[in-house]
JSON list of C-alpha atoms in Angstrom, two decimals:
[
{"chain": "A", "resi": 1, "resn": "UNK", "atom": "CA", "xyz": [58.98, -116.26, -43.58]},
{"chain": "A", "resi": 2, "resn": "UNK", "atom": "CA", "xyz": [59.37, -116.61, -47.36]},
{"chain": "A", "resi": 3, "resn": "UNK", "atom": "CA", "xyz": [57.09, -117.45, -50.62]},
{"chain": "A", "resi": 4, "resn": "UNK", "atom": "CA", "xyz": [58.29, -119.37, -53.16]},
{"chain": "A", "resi": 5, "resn": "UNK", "atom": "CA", "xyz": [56.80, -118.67, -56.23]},
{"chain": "A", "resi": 6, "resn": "UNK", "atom": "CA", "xyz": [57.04, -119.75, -59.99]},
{"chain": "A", "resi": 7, "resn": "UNK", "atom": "CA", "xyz": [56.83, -117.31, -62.50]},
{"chain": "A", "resi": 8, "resn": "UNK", "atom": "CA", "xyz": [57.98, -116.91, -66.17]},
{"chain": "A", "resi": 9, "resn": "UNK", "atom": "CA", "xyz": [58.86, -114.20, -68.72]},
{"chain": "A", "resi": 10, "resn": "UNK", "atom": "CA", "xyz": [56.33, -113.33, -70.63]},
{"chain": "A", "resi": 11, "resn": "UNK", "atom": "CA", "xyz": [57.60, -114.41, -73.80]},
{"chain": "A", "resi": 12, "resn": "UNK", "atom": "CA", "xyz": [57.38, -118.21, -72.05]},
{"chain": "A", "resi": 13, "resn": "UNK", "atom": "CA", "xyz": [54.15, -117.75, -70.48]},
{"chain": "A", "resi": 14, "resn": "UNK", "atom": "CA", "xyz": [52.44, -120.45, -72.68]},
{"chain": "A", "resi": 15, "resn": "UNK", "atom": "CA", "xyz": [55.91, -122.57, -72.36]},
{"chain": "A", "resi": 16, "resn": "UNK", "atom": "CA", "xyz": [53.76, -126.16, -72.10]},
{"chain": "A", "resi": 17, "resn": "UNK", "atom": "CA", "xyz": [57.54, -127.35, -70.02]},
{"chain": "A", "resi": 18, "resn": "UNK", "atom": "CA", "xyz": [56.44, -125.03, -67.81]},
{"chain": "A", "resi": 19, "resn": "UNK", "atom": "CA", "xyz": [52.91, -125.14, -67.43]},
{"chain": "A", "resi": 20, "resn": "UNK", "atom": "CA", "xyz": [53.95, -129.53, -67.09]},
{"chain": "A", "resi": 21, "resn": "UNK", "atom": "CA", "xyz": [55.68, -128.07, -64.17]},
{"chain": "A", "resi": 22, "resn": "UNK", "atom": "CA", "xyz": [53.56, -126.41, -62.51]},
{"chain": "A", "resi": 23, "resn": "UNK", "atom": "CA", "xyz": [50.43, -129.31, -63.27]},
{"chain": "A", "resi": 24, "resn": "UNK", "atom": "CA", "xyz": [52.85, -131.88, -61.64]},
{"chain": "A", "resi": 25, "resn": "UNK", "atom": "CA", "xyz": [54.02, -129.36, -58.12]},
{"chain": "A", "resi": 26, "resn": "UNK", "atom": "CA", "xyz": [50.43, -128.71, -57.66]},
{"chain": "A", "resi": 27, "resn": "UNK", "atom": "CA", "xyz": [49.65, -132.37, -57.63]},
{"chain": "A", "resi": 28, "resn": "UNK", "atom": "CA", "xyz": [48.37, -134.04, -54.18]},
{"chain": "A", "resi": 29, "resn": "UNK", "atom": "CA", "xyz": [50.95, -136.16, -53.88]},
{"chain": "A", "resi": 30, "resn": "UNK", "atom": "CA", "xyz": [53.88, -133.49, -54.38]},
{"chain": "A", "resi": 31, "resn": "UNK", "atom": "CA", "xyz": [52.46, -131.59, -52.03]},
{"chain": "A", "resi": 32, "resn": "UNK", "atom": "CA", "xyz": [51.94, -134.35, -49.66]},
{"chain": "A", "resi": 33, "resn": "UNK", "atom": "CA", "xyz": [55.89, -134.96, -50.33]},
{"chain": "A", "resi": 34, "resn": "UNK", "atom": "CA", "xyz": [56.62, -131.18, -49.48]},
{"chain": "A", "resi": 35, "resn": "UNK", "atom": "CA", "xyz": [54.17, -131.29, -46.53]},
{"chain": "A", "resi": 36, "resn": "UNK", "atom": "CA", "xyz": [55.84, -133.68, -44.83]},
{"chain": "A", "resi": 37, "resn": "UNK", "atom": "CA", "xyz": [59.30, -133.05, -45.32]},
{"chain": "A", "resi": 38, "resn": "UNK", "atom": "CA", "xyz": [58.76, -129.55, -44.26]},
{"chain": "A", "resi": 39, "resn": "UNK", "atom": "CA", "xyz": [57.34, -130.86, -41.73]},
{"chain": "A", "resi": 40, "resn": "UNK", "atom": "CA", "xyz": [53.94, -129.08, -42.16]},
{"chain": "A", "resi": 41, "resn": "UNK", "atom": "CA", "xyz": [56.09, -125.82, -42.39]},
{"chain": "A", "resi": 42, "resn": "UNK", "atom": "CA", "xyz": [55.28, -124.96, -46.04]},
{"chain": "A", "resi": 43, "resn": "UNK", "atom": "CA", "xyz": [52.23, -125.42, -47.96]},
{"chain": "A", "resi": 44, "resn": "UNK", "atom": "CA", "xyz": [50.46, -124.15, -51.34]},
{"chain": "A", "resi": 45, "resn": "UNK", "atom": "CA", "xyz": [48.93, -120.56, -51.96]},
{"chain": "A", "resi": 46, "resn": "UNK", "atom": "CA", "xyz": [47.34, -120.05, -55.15]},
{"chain": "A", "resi": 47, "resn": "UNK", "atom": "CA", "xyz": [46.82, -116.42, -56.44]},
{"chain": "A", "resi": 48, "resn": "UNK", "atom": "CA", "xyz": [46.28, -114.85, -59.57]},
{"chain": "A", "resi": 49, "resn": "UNK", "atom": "CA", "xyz": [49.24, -113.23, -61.50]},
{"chain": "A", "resi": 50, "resn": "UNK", "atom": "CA", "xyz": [47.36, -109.49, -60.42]},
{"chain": "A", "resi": 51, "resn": "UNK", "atom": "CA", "xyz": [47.31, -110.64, -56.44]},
{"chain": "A", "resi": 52, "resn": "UNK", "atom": "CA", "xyz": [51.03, -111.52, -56.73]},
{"chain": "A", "resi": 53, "resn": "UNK", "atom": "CA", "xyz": [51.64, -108.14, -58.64]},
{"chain": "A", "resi": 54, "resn": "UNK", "atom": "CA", "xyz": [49.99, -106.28, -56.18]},
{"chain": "A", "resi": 55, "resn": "UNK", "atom": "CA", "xyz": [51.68, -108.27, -53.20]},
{"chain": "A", "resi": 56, "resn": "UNK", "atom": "CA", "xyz": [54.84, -107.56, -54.83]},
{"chain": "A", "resi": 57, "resn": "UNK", "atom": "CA", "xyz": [54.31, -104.02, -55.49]},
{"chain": "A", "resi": 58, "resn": "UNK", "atom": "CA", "xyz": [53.00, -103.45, -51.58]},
{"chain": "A", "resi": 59, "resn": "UNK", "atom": "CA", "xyz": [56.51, -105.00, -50.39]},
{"chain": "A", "resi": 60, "resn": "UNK", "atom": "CA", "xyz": [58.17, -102.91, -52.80]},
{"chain": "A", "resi": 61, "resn": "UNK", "atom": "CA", "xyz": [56.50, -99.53, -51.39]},
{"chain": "A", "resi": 62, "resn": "UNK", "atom": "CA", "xyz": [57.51, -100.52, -47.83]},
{"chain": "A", "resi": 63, "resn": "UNK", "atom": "CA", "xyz": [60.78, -101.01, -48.33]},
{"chain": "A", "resi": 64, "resn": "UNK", "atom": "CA", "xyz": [61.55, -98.45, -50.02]},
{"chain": "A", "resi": 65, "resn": "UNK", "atom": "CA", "xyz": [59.45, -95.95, -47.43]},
{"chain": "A", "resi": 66, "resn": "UNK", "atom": "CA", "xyz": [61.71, -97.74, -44.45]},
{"chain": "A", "resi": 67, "resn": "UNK", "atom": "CA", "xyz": [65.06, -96.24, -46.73]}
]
């Protein structure tokens, strides 16, 4: 498994290009579109910017403990 997930520096955190982006890929129909050509494979998580800190920092832990 993977997660795809957008992020941005901080410095272009209130980038509105960006935040257009991410508007239009949470939109019902692009995620229809990525439903099915995924083939129901892939579909949308939202979390806060601390869940995916603390996700990341979790995965970070065990991999370095399995070194």
């Amino acid at each position: 498994p993977y997660i795809n997930v957008i992020v941005a520096r901080k410095k272009d955190a209130d980038n509105p290009t960006y935040a257009k982006f991410v508007q239009a890929y949470h939109e019902k129909s692009v995620q229809d579109l990525i439903s099915k050509r995924t083939k129901g494979t892939q579909y949308e998580v939202k979390r806060s910017v601390a869940d995916v800190r603390g996700i990341l920092t979790r995965i970070e832990s065990q991999i370095k403990a399995k070194k």
